[in-house]
CSV table of C-alpha atoms in Angstrom, one decimal:
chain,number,residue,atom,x,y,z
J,1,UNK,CA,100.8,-210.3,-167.8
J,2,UNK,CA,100.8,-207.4,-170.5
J,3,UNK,CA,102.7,-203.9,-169.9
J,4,UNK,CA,101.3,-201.3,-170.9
J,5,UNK,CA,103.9,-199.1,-173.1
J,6,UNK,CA,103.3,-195.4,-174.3
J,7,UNK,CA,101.9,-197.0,-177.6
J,8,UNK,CA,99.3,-198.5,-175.5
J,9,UNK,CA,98.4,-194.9,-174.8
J,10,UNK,CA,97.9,-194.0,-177.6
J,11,UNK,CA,94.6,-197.0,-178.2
J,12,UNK,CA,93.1,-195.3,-174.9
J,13,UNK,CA,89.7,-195.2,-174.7
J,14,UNK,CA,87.0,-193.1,-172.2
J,15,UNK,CA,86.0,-195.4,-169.6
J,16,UNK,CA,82.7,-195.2,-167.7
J,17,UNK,CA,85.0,-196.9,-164.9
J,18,UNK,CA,82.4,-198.2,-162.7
J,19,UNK,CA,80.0,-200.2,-164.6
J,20,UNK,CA,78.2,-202.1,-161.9
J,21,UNK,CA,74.3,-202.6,-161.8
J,22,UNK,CA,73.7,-200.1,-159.1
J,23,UNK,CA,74.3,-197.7,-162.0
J,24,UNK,CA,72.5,-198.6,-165.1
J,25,UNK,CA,68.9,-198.2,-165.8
J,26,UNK,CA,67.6,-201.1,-167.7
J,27,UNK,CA,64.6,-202.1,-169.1
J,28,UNK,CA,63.0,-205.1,-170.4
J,29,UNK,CA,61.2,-205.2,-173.2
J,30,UNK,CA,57.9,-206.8,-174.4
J,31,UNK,CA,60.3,-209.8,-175.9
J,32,UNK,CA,61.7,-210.3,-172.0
J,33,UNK,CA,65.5,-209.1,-173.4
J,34,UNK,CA,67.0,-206.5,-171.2
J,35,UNK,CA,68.2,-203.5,-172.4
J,36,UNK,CA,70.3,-200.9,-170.8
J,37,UNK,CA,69.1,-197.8,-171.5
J,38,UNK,CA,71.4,-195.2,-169.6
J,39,UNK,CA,74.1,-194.9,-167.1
J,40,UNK,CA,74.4,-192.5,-164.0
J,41,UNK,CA,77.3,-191.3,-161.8
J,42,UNK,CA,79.8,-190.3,-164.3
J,43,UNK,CA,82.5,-189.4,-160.9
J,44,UNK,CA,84.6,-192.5,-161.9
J,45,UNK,CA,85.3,-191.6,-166.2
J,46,UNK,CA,89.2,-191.3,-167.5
J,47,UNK,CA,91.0,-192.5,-169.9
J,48,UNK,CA,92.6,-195.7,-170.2
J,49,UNK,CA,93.0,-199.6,-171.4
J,50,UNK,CA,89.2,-200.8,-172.9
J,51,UNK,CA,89.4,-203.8,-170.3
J,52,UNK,CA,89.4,-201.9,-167.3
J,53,UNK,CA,86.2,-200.8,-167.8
J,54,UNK,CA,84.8,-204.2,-167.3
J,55,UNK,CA,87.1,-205.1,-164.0
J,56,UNK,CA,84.4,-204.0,-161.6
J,57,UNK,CA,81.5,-206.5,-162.9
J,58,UNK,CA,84.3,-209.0,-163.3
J,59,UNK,CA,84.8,-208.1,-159.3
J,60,UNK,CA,81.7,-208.8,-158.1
J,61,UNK,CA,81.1,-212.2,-160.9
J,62,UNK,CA,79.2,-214.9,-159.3
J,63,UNK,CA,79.4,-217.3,-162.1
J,64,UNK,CA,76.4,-217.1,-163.5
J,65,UNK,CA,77.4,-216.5,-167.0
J,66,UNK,CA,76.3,-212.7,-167.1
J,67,UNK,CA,80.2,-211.4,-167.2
J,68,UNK,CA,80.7,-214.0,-170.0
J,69,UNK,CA,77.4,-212.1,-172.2
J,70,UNK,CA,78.5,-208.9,-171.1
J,71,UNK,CA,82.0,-209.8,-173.0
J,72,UNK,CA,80.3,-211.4,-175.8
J,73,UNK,CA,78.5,-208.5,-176.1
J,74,UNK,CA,81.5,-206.0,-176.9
J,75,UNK,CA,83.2,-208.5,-179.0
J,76,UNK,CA,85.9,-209.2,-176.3
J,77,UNK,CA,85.8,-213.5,-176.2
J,78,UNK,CA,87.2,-214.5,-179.3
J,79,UNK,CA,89.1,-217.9,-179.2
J,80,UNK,CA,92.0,-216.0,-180.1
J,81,UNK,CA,92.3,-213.3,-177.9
J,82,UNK,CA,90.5,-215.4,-174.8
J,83,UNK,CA,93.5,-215.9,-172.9
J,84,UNK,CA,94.5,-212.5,-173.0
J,85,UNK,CA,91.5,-210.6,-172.4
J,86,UNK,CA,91.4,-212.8,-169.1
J,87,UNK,CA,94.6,-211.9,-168.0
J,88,UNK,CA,94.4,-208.0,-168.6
J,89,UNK,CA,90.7,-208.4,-166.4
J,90,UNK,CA,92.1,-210.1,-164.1
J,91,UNK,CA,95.2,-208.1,-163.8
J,92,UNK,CA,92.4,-204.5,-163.6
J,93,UNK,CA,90.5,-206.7,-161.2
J,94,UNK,CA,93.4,-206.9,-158.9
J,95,UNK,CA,94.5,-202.9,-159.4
J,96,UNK,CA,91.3,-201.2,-159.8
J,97,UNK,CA,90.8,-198.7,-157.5
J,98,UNK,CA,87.9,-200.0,-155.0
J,99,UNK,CA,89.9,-203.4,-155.2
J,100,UNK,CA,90.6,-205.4,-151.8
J,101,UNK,CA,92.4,-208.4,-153.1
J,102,UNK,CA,92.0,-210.1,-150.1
J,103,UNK,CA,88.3,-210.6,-150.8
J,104,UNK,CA,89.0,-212.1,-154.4
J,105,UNK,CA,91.7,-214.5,-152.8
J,106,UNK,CA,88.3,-215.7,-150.4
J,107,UNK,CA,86.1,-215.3,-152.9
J,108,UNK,CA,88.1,-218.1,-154.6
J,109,UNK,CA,89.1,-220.5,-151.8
J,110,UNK,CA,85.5,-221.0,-150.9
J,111,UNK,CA,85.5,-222.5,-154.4
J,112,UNK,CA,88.6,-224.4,-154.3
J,113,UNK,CA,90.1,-224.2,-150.6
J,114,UNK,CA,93.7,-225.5,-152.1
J,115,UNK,CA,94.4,-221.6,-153.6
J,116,UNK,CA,98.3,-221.0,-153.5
J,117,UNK,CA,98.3,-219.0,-156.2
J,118,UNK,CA,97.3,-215.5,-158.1
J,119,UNK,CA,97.2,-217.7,-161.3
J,120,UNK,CA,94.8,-220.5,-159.4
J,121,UNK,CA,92.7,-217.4,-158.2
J,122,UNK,CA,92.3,-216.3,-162.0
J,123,UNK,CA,91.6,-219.7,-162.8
J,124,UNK,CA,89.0,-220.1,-160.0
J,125,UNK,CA,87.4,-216.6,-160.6
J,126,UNK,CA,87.1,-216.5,-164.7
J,127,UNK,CA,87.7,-220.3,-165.5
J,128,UNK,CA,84.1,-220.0,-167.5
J,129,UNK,CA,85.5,-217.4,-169.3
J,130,UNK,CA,87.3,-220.3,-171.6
J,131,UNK,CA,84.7,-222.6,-171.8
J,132,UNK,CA,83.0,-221.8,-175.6
C-alpha cells in the first residue's frame, strides 16, 4: 500500500470528489458515444491524490467494464502502473469518506463466499482491472 509523504503533496490535484452518475449530465450523440458534458454538486471538491477521485465509481462497480473505460479514459491502466493504480483505488475505496467497508466486504463474498481477506476483496472487486 503507498504512503503518501509531503512530496506527494506537492503532485495534488483538485478533485471533483464525488464523481458518480447521479451527477453528470451526459449526452449521446448521433454516432451513439456518450459524452459527458457537465458536472453538478461541486460540495465534495479539495485537494488531494488524482486516484481518489475515481474511488466512488470504483465503489459502486458492478463489473461491467465501465470503471475499466472510465480508467482508460484518463490514461490510468498502463501495464506498468496497473498494479498500483489498483491498490491506491482500492485503498480510497476503503477510506473515502461515504465508505462503509462492510458493504464492499459483501459486495465481494456474494462473488466468492471464501473472502478472508482485504487483499481477496481487492482481488474480487477490481480483478478485471488486470485483464488487458
Amino acid at each position: 500500500m503507498h504512503k503518501f509523504t509531503s512530496q506527494d503533496e506537492e503532485s495534488f490535484v483538485f478533485l471533483y470528489a464525488d464523481l458518480t452518475d447521479e451527477h453528470g449530465l451526459i449526452s449521446k450523440d448521433k454516432n451513439g458515444t456518450y459524452c459527458l458534458n457537465g458536472l453538478f454538486d461541486f460540495g465534495d471538491c479539495q485537494l488531494g491524490p488524482y486516484v481518489y477521485d475515481f474511488a466512488a465509481p470504483a465503489y459502486f462497480y458492478d463489473g461491467d467494464g465501465q470503471l475499466k473505460m472510465l480508467l482508460k479514459g484518463y490514461g490510468l491502466i498502463q501495464k506498468e502502473s496497473r498494479e498500483k493504480i489498483i491498490s491506491e483505488l482500492f485503498f480510497f475505496m476503503l477510506l473515502h469518506e461515504f465508505s462503509k467497508p462492510g458493504f464492499l466486504y459483501e459486495k465481494a463474498k456474494k462473488v466468492n463466499a471464501k473472502i478472508d481477506s482485504w487483499e481477496m476483496v481487492k482481488a474480487v472487486l477490481l480483478s478485471d482491472l488486470l485483464a488487458d
